[in-house]
Coordinates of C-alpha atoms in Angstrom, one line a residue:
Chain C
X846 CA 87.6 111.6 192.6
X847 CA 89.8 110.7 195.6
X848 CA 92.0 113.8 195.1
X849 CA 95.2 111.8 194.3
X850 CA 97.7 112.9 191.8
X851 CA 101.0 111.3 190.8
X852 CA 104.0 112.8 189.1
X853 CA 105.5 112.2 186.7
X854 CA 102.9 110.2 184.7
X855 CA 105.5 108.7 182.4
X856 CA 109.3 108.4 182.8
X857 CA 112.0 106.7 180.8
X858 CA 115.3 106.4 182.6
X859 CA 118.5 104.5 182.4
X860 CA 119.8 101.6 184.6
X861 CA 121.7 102.9 187.6
X862 CA 120.0 106.3 187.8
X863 CA 118.0 107.4 190.8
X864 CA 114.3 108.0 190.3
X865 CA 111.7 109.6 192.6
X866 CA 108.0 109.3 192.1
X867 CA 105.6 111.6 193.9
X868 CA 102.1 111.0 195.2
X869 CA 100.0 113.9 196.4
X870 CA 96.6 113.8 198.1
X871 CA 94.3 116.7 199.0
X872 CA 92.2 115.1 201.8
X873 CA 94.7 114.5 204.6
X874 CA 94.1 110.7 204.8
X875 CA 96.5 109.0 207.2
X876 CA 97.3 105.9 205.2
X877 CA 99.1 106.0 201.8
X878 CA 100.5 103.1 199.8
X879 CA 102.7 102.4 196.8
X880 CA 101.9 99.4 194.6
X881 CA 103.5 98.2 191.4
X882 CA 101.5 96.4 188.7
X883 CA 103.1 93.9 186.3
X884 CA 101.6 91.5 183.8
X885 CA 101.0 88.1 185.4
X886 CA 101.4 89.5 188.9
X887 CA 98.6 91.8 189.6
X888 CA 99.1 94.7 192.1
X889 CA 101.8 94.2 194.7
X890 CA 102.5 96.4 197.7
X891 CA 105.9 98.1 197.8
X892 CA 105.7 100.3 200.9
X893 CA 103.0 102.1 202.9
X894 CA 102.8 104.9 205.4
X895 CA 100.6 105.3 208.4
X896 CA 101.5 108.9 209.2
X897 CA 104.2 111.5 208.7
X898 CA 107.6 109.8 208.9
X899 CA 105.9 106.5 209.7
X900 CA 106.4 103.9 207.0
X901 CA 106.7 100.2 206.6
X902 CA 107.7 97.6 204.0
X903 CA 105.4 95.7 201.8
X904 CA 105.7 92.5 199.8
X905 CA 108.2 93.8 197.2
X906 CA 110.2 96.5 199.0
X907 CA 113.7 95.6 197.9
X908 CA 115.3 98.3 195.8
X909 CA 112.8 101.0 197.0
X910 CA 112.7 103.5 199.7
X911 CA 109.9 105.9 200.7
X912 CA 109.5 109.2 202.6
X913 CA 106.6 111.1 204.0
X914 CA 107.5 114.5 205.4
X915 CA 104.0 115.9 205.0
X916 CA 100.6 114.3 205.3
X917 CA 99.8 115.1 201.7
X918 CA 102.9 113.8 200.0
X919 CA 104.4 110.2 199.8
X920 CA 107.5 109.8 197.8
X921 CA 108.9 106.6 196.3
X922 CA 112.6 106.4 195.4
X923 CA 114.5 103.9 193.3
X924 CA 118.0 104.6 194.5
X925 CA 119.6 102.9 191.4
X926 CA 117.0 101.9 188.9
X927 CA 117.1 98.4 187.3
X928 CA 115.3 97.0 184.3
X929 CA 113.2 94.8 186.6
X930 CA 111.7 98.0 188.1
X931 CA 110.1 98.8 184.8
X932 CA 106.4 98.8 185.8
X933 CA 103.3 100.8 186.4
X934 CA 103.3 102.4 189.9
X935 CA 100.1 103.3 191.6
X936 CA 99.7 105.3 194.8
X937 CA 96.7 104.7 196.9
X938 CA 95.0 106.1 200.0
X939 CA 92.8 104.5 202.6
X940 CA 89.4 106.0 203.3
X941 CA 87.4 104.8 206.3
X942 CA 84.2 103.1 205.4
X943 CA 81.6 100.9 207.1
X944 CA 83.5 97.7 206.1
X945 CA 86.9 98.9 207.3
X946 CA 89.0 100.9 204.9
X947 CA 88.6 101.2 201.2
X948 CA 91.5 102.1 199.0
X949 CA 91.4 104.6 196.2
X950 CA 94.1 104.8 193.6
X951 CA 96.0 107.6 191.8
X952 CA 96.3 107.6 188.0
X953 CA 99.6 105.8 187.9
X954 CA 103.2 106.4 186.8
X955 CA 104.5 104.4 183.9
X956 CA 108.2 103.9 184.4
X957 CA 110.6 102.4 181.8
X958 CA 114.2 101.6 182.8
X959 CA 116.4 101.0 179.9
Chain S
X196 CA 97.9 78.1 197.1
X197 CA 97.7 81.6 195.7
X198 CA 96.0 84.1 198.0
X199 CA 93.4 85.3 195.6
X200 CA 92.6 83.4 192.5
X201 CA 90.5 84.4 189.5
X202 CA 89.9 82.9 186.1
X203 CA 91.8 85.3 183.9
X204 CA 89.4 84.9 181.0
X205 CA 88.9 86.6 178.6
X206 CA 85.2 86.4 178.8
X207 CA 83.8 87.4 175.4
X208 CA 80.0 88.1 175.6
X209 CA 77.4 89.9 173.4
X210 CA 75.6 93.0 174.6
X211 CA 72.7 92.1 176.9
X212 CA 74.3 88.9 178.2
X213 CA 74.6 88.0 181.8
X214 CA 78.1 87.1 182.9
X215 CA 79.5 85.8 186.2
X216 CA 83.0 86.0 187.6
X217 CA 84.3 83.9 190.5
X218 CA 87.1 84.4 192.9
X219 CA 88.5 82.3 195.7
X220 CA 90.7 83.4 198.6
X221 CA 93.0 81.5 200.9
X222 CA 93.1 83.5 204.1
X223 CA 90.1 82.5 206.2
X224 CA 90.8 85.5 208.5
X225 CA 90.0 88.0 205.7
X226 CA 87.4 90.5 206.6
X227 CA 86.9 92.9 203.7
X228 CA 86.1 92.1 200.2
X229 CA 85.9 94.2 197.1
X230 CA 85.5 94.2 193.3
X231 CA 87.5 96.8 191.4
X232 CA 87.3 97.6 187.8
X233 CA 90.4 98.5 185.7
X234 CA 90.3 99.9 182.2
X235 CA 93.3 99.5 180.0
X236 CA 96.2 101.6 181.1
X237 CA 94.1 103.2 183.9
X238 CA 94.0 102.9 187.7
X239 CA 91.8 100.4 189.5
X240 CA 88.5 101.9 190.5
X241 CA 86.3 100.6 193.2
X242 CA 83.2 98.9 191.7
X243 CA 81.6 97.6 194.9
X244 CA 82.3 96.3 198.4
X245 CA 81.1 92.8 199.0
X246 CA 79.0 92.1 202.1
X247 CA 78.2 88.8 203.8
X248 CA 74.6 89.2 203.0
X249 CA 75.3 89.9 199.3
X250 CA 74.7 93.2 197.7
X251 CA 73.4 94.7 194.5
X252 CA 74.2 97.9 192.7
X253 CA 72.1 98.3 189.5
X254 CA 73.1 95.6 187.1
X255 CA 75.9 94.3 189.4
X256 CA 75.4 91.8 192.2
X257 CA 78.2 90.6 194.5
X258 CA 78.0 87.5 196.7
X259 CA 80.3 86.3 199.5
X260 CA 80.5 82.7 200.8
X261 CA 82.8 82.7 203.8
X262 CA 82.5 79.0 204.4
X263 CA 83.8 78.2 200.9
X264 CA 86.0 81.4 200.8
X265 CA 84.4 82.3 197.5
X266 CA 83.3 85.7 196.0
X267 CA 81.3 86.2 192.9
X268 CA 80.3 89.1 190.7
X269 CA 77.3 88.9 188.4
X270 CA 76.7 91.5 185.6
X271 CA 73.3 91.5 184.0
X272 CA 72.4 93.1 180.7
X273 CA 76.1 93.7 179.7
X274 CA 77.0 96.9 178.0
X275 CA 79.9 97.7 175.7
X276 CA 81.1 100.0 178.5
X277 CA 81.4 97.1 180.9
X278 CA 84.5 95.9 178.9
X279 CA 87.4 96.0 181.4
X280 CA 89.4 93.9 183.8
X281 CA 87.7 93.0 187.0
X282 CA 89.9 92.6 190.1
X283 CA 88.8 90.6 193.1
X284 CA 90.3 92.1 196.2
X285 CA 90.6 90.8 199.8
X286 CA 91.8 92.3 203.0
X287 CA 91.6 92.4 206.7
X288 CA 89.3 94.8 208.4
X289 CA 92.2 96.9 209.5
X290 CA 93.8 100.0 208.0
X291 CA 97.4 100.0 207.1
X292 CA 97.6 96.4 205.9
X293 CA 97.8 95.4 202.4
X294 CA 94.9 94.5 200.2
X295 CA 95.5 91.3 198.3
X296 CA 94.6 91.6 194.6
X297 CA 93.7 88.9 192.2
X298 CA 95.2 89.1 188.8
X299 CA 91.9 90.1 187.3
X300 CA 89.4 88.7 184.9
X301 CA 89.1 90.3 181.5
X302 CA 85.6 91.0 180.0
X303 CA 85.0 92.0 176.5
X304 CA 81.4 92.9 175.5
X305 CA 80.7 93.1 171.8
X306 CA 77.8 94.5 169.8

């Protein structure tokens, strides 16, 4: 158990509404990530954070913003949700290991945008 | 060329069978290699890291061939509980950079 929780676990929203997903970790790891997973695409990186208030874009960052005001929390915001953002969202942390860092995932948030 | 390619399967095997999954990656600078397991509607979970010398964990054996940019996973004596999607994952040996995930290979083990 990597001590990662995500909230909400499921959400249905309407196009054009703002949505914020929360990732919380209990072990003060520096790096945190947001991925989305869609059929036919595998997991794709949206944004990541390398410290409080330090974030950077990933492969599919358009339409998303993130914030990290505390080490333990990493928020993903959809400013104006679109149907193309219907997906499963996973948060991850990096844990140092002998082969570089290993990533561990939260349980995911299933988001449906109608 | 896609960055990490896997045969999507499905692989349908009986209990007790040996099954092998293969994966190729395009970035020759990649330094870290993993197999993750993902059950339906669950998060990916680390199955094992893959080392240059190959490594084994019980019934699971992973191999890496850097020259061919090829990774494999062998599962011996398959169990019903091995049914899942197996993700091949490649990354640099550097925190803060993205891991690249294959789309996964689905395994179904039947009695």
